[in-house]
Structures are given as C-alpha cells and as structure tokens.
Tab-separated table of C-alpha atoms in Angstrom:
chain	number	residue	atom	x	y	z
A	1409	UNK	CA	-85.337	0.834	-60.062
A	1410	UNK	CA	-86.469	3.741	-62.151
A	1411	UNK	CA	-89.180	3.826	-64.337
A	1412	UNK	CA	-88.780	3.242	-68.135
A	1413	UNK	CA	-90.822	6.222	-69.609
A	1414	UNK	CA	-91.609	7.573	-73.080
A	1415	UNK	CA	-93.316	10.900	-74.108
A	1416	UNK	CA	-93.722	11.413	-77.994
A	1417	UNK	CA	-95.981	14.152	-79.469
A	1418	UNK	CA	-98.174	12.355	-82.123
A	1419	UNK	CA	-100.921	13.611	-84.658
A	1420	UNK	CA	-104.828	13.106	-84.130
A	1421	UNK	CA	-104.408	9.684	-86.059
A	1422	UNK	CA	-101.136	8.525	-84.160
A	1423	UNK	CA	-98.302	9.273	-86.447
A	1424	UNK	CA	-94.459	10.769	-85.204
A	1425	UNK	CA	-93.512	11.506	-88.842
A	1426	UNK	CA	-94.669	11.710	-92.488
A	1427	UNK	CA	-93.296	9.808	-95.614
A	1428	UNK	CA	-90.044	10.712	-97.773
A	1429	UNK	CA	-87.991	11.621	-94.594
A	1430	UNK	CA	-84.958	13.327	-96.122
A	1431	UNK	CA	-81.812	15.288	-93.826
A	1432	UNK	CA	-83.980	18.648	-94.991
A	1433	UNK	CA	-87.012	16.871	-93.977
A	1434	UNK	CA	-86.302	14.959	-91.385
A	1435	UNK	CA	-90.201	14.686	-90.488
A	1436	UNK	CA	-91.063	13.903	-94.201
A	1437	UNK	CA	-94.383	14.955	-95.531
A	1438	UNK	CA	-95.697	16.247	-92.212
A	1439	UNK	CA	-98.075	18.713	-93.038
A	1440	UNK	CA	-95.977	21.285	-93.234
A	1441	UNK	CA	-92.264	22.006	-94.340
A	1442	UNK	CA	-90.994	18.202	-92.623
A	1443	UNK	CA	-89.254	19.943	-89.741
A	1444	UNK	CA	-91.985	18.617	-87.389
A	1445	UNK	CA	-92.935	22.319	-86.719
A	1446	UNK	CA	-96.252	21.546	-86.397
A	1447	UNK	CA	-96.274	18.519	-84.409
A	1448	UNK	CA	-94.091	20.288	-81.853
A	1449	UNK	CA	-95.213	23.615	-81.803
A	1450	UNK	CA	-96.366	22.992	-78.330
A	1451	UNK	CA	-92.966	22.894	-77.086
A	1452	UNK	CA	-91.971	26.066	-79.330
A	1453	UNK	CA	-94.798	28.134	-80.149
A	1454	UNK	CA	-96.512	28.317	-76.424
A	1455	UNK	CA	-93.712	26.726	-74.358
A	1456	UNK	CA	-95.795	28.970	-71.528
A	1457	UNK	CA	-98.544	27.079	-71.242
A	1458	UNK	CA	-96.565	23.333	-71.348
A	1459	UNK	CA	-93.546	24.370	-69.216
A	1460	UNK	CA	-93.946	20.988	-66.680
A	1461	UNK	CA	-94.538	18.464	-70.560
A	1462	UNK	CA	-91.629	20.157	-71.496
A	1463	UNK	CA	-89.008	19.415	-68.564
A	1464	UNK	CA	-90.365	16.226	-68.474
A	1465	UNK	CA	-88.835	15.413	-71.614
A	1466	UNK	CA	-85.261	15.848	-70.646
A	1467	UNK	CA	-85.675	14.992	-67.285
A	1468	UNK	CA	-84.267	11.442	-67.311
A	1469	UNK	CA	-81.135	10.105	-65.918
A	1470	UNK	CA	-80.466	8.126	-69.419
A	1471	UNK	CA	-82.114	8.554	-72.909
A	1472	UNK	CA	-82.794	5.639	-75.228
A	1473	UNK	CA	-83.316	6.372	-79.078
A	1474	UNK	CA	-83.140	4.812	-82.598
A	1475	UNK	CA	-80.760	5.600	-85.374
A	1476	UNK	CA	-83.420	7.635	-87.908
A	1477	UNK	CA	-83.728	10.496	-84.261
A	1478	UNK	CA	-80.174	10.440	-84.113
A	1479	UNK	CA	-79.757	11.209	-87.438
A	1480	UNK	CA	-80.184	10.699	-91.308
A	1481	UNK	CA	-77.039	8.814	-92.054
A	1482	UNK	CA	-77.519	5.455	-93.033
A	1483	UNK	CA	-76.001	2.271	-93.167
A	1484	UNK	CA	-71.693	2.437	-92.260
A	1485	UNK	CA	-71.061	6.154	-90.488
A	1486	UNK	CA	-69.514	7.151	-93.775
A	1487	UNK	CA	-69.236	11.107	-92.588
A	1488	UNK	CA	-69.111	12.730	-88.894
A	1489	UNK	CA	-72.954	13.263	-87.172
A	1490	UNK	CA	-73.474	13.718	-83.918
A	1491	UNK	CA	-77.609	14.144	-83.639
A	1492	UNK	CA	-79.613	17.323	-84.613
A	1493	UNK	CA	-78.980	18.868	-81.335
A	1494	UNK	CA	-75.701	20.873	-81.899
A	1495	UNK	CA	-72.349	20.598	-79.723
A	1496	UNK	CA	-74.401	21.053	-76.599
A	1497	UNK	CA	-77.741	18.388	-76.848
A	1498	UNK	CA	-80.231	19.090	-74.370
A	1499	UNK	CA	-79.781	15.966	-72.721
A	1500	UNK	CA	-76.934	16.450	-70.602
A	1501	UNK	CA	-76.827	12.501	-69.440
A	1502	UNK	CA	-75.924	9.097	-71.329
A	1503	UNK	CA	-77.666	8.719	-74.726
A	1504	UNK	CA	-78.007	5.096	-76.085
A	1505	UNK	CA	-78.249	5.170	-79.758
A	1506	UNK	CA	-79.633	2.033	-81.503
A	1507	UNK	CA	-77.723	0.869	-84.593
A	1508	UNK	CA	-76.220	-1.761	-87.125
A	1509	UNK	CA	-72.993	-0.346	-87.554
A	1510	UNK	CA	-70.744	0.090	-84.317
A	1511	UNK	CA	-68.955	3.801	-83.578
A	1512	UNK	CA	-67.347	5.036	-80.494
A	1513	UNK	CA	-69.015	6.222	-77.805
A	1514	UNK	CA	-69.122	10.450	-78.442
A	1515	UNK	CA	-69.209	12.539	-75.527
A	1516	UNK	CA	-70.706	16.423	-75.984
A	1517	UNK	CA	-71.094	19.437	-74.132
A	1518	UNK	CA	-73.230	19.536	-71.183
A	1519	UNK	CA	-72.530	16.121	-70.019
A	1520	UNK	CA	-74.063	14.313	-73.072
A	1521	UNK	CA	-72.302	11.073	-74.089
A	1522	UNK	CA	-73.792	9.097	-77.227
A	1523	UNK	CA	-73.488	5.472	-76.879
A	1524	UNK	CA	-73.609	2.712	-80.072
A	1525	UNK	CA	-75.262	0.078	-79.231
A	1526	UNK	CA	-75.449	-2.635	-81.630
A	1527	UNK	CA	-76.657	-5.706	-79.856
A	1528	UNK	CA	-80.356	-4.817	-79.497
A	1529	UNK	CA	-83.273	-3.013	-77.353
A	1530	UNK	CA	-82.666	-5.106	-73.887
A	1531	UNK	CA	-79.049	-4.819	-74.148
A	1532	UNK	CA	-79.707	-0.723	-74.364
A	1533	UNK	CA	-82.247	-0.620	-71.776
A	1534	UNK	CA	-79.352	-2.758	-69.286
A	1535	UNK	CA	-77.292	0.103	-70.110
A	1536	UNK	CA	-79.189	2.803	-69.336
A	1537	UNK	CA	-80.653	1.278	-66.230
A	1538	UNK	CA	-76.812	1.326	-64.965
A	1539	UNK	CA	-76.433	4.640	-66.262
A	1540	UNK	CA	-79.475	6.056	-64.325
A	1541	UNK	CA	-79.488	3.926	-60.968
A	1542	UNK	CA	-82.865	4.609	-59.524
A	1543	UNK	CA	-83.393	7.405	-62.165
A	1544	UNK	CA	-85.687	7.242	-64.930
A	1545	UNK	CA	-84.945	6.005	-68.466
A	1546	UNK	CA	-86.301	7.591	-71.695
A	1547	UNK	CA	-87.546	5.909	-74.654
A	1548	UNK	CA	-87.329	9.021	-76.686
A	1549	UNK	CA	-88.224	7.880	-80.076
A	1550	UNK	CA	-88.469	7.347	-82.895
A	1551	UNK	CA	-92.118	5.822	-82.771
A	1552	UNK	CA	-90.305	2.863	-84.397
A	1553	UNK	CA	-88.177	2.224	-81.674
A	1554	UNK	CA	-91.119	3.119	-79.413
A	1555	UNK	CA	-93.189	0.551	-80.611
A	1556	UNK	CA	-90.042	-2.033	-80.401
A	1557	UNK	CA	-90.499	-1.190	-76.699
A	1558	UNK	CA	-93.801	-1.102	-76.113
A	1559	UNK	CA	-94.041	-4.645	-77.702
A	1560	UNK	CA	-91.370	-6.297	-75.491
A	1561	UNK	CA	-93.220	-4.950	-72.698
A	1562	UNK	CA	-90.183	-2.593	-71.587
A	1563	UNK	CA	-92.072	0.693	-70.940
A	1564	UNK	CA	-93.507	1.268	-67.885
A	1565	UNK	CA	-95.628	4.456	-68.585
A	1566	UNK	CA	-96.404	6.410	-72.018
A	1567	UNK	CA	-96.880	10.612	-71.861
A	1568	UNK	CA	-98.465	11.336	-75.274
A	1569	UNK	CA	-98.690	14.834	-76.621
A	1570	UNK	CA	-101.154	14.753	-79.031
A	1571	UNK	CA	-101.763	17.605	-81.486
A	1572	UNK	CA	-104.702	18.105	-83.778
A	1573	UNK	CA	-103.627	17.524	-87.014
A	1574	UNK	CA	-103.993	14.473	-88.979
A	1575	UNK	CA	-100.694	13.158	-91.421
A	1576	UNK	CA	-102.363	10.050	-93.092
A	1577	UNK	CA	-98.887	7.999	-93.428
A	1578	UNK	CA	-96.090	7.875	-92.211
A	1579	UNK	CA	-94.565	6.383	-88.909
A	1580	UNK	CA	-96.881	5.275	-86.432
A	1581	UNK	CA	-97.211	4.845	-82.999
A	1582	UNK	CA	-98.373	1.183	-82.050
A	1583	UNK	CA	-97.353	-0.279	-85.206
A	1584	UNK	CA	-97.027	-3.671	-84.937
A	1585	UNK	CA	-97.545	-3.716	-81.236
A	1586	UNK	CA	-99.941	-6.558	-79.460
A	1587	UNK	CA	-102.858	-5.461	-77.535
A	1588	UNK	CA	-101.857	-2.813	-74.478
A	1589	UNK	CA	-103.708	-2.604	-70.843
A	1590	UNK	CA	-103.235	0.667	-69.964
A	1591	UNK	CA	-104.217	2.470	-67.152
A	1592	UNK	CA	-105.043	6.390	-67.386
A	1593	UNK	CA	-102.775	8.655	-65.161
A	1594	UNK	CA	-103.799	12.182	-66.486
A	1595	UNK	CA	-105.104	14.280	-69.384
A	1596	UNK	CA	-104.598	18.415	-69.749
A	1597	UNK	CA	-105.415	20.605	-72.687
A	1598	UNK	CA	-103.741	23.460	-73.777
A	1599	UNK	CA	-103.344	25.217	-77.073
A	1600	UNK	CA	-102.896	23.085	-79.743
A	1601	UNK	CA	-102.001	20.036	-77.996
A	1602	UNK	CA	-103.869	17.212	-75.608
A	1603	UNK	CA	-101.137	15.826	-72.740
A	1604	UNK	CA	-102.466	12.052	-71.823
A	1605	UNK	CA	-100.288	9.991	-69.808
A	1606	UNK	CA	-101.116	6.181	-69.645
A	1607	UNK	CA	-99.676	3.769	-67.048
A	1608	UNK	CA	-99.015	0.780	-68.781
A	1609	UNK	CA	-100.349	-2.685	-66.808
A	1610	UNK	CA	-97.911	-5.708	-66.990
C-alpha cells in the first residue's frame, strides 16, 4: 500500500493562505498581490535549486484536494470550472475533489480526471488508494483539508516548504489538529525556502 503524503509550502508562522480569498486573489491577503507568488516562488522563481521538491509534488499516482484549491465557486456548480490549472493540469492521474454539491467526474488533458466526491475524507482516500495501487496518494491541500487529514490520522508523512515570510491570518496549517508525533526525515535550505519532511508516528 502506498504512502498517503502531503507537501504544502507554508509561511514562517504556518499559514497556506491569507484572508479575503477572492477568484483574483485566490491566496487572499498574502503579502503580496494574493496569487501566492510569494509563498511559491520557490517553485517559480529558482525552480533550479528545488528541482527534486518540485517533482515530488506531482509525483503521485492519485491527488486528493478540497473544493477552495479546486476552485472559487461556491455552493451548487452554478457555471463551468475545472481547477486553476488550464485544459492540461499538471497532474496527469485521478484527482479527488472534496465537495457538498455532486458533479460528474471531468476528465482533462494529460490523463487528469477530476472526481466529486461528496461523502467525506475516508471515502476519498478509498478512492484514491484504488486509483494508485501501491502508488502514493497526495493530500495536496488546501491546509484545511490538510488538517482534516492530519487529524483523522490519514497521512503518513508531511514535506513542508517553508518560506520566510510571516502572513498573520489566514488559513493555517494544524488548525484544529490534536497533538502530532512526528519523526524528522530531512531538512535542506535553499533560497528563500526551508524543505522539512516529517514522518508522522501512528
């Protein structure tokens, strides 16, 4: 059975996002203009110096994330939105999308199929695990849905990218989650950005 797995790239005092998230903003008041440009310029800016952190990311055999990453529609899927990512998403495996409201599974370019699931975090991990077979499964975000995980106990190890800027408010990782044993894996620094990656003890 693969491992259930979740990198996120955080600020210095553990927040994924600002306040006042908007579809312009999607990372609210982040510090800079709410695209979450400076949170992830480690993946952007110096992609050179992070290439392995960055692979990592889509390197799963199935993706697990909540509604607010997919997107910034609320409530009934009143217009079309299939995720930030464009026609081709750079997932190119089965994407389970946590949500209220139920849609039809919407398959992409690249070999990316979205996936509704309205029934709850184990009934999405079940999923995926079928999806990926001995592959891992990503918890991709958002820190939200993260920290739904991480309090059921469902993640196995946590990659944090940590960059050194502080947000004050916002979305935060380990909201609302009950005290963790972790165990440390690895730490690397590079430019603008601290890679830790905790195995989590069950």
């Amino acid at each position: 059975m693969g491992k259930v797995v979740c990198g996120i790239s955080i600020s210095a005092d553990g927040y994924s996002a600002g306040l006042n998230q908007t579809e312009e903003r999607p990372f609210g008041d982040d510090g800079s203009e709410g695209t979450g440009e400076r949170l992830h310029a480690w993946m952007f800016a110096t992609p050179q110096e992070n290439p392995e952190e960055i692979a990592q990311m889509t390197a799963a055999k199935a993706f697990i994330m909540g509604r607010n990453m997919f997107g910034p529609v609320r409530g009934e899927w009143d217009r079309e939105w299939n995720g930030w990512w464009g026609d081709n998403p750079p997932y190119h495996a089965p994407v389970f999308v946590l949500t209220h409201h139920a849609r039809e599974p919407q398959p992409m370019e690249g070999g990316t199929t979205y996936t509704f699931v309205t029934d709850g975090i184990e009934s999405a991990l079940a999923q995926a695990r079928e999806a990926a077979g001995d592959g891992e499964i990503a918890v991709m975000g958002g820190a939200t849905t993260v920290n739904q995980y991480l309090a059921a106990g469902l993640i196995d190890e946590l990659r944090l990218h940590i960059v050194p800027i502080t947000i004050g408010a916002g979305t935060r990782l380990f909201e609302g989650v009950p005290p963790l044993r972790m165990e440390q894996v690895s730490v690397r620094a590079a430019t603008g950005v601290t890679h830790v990656v905790y195995r989590i003890l069950h």
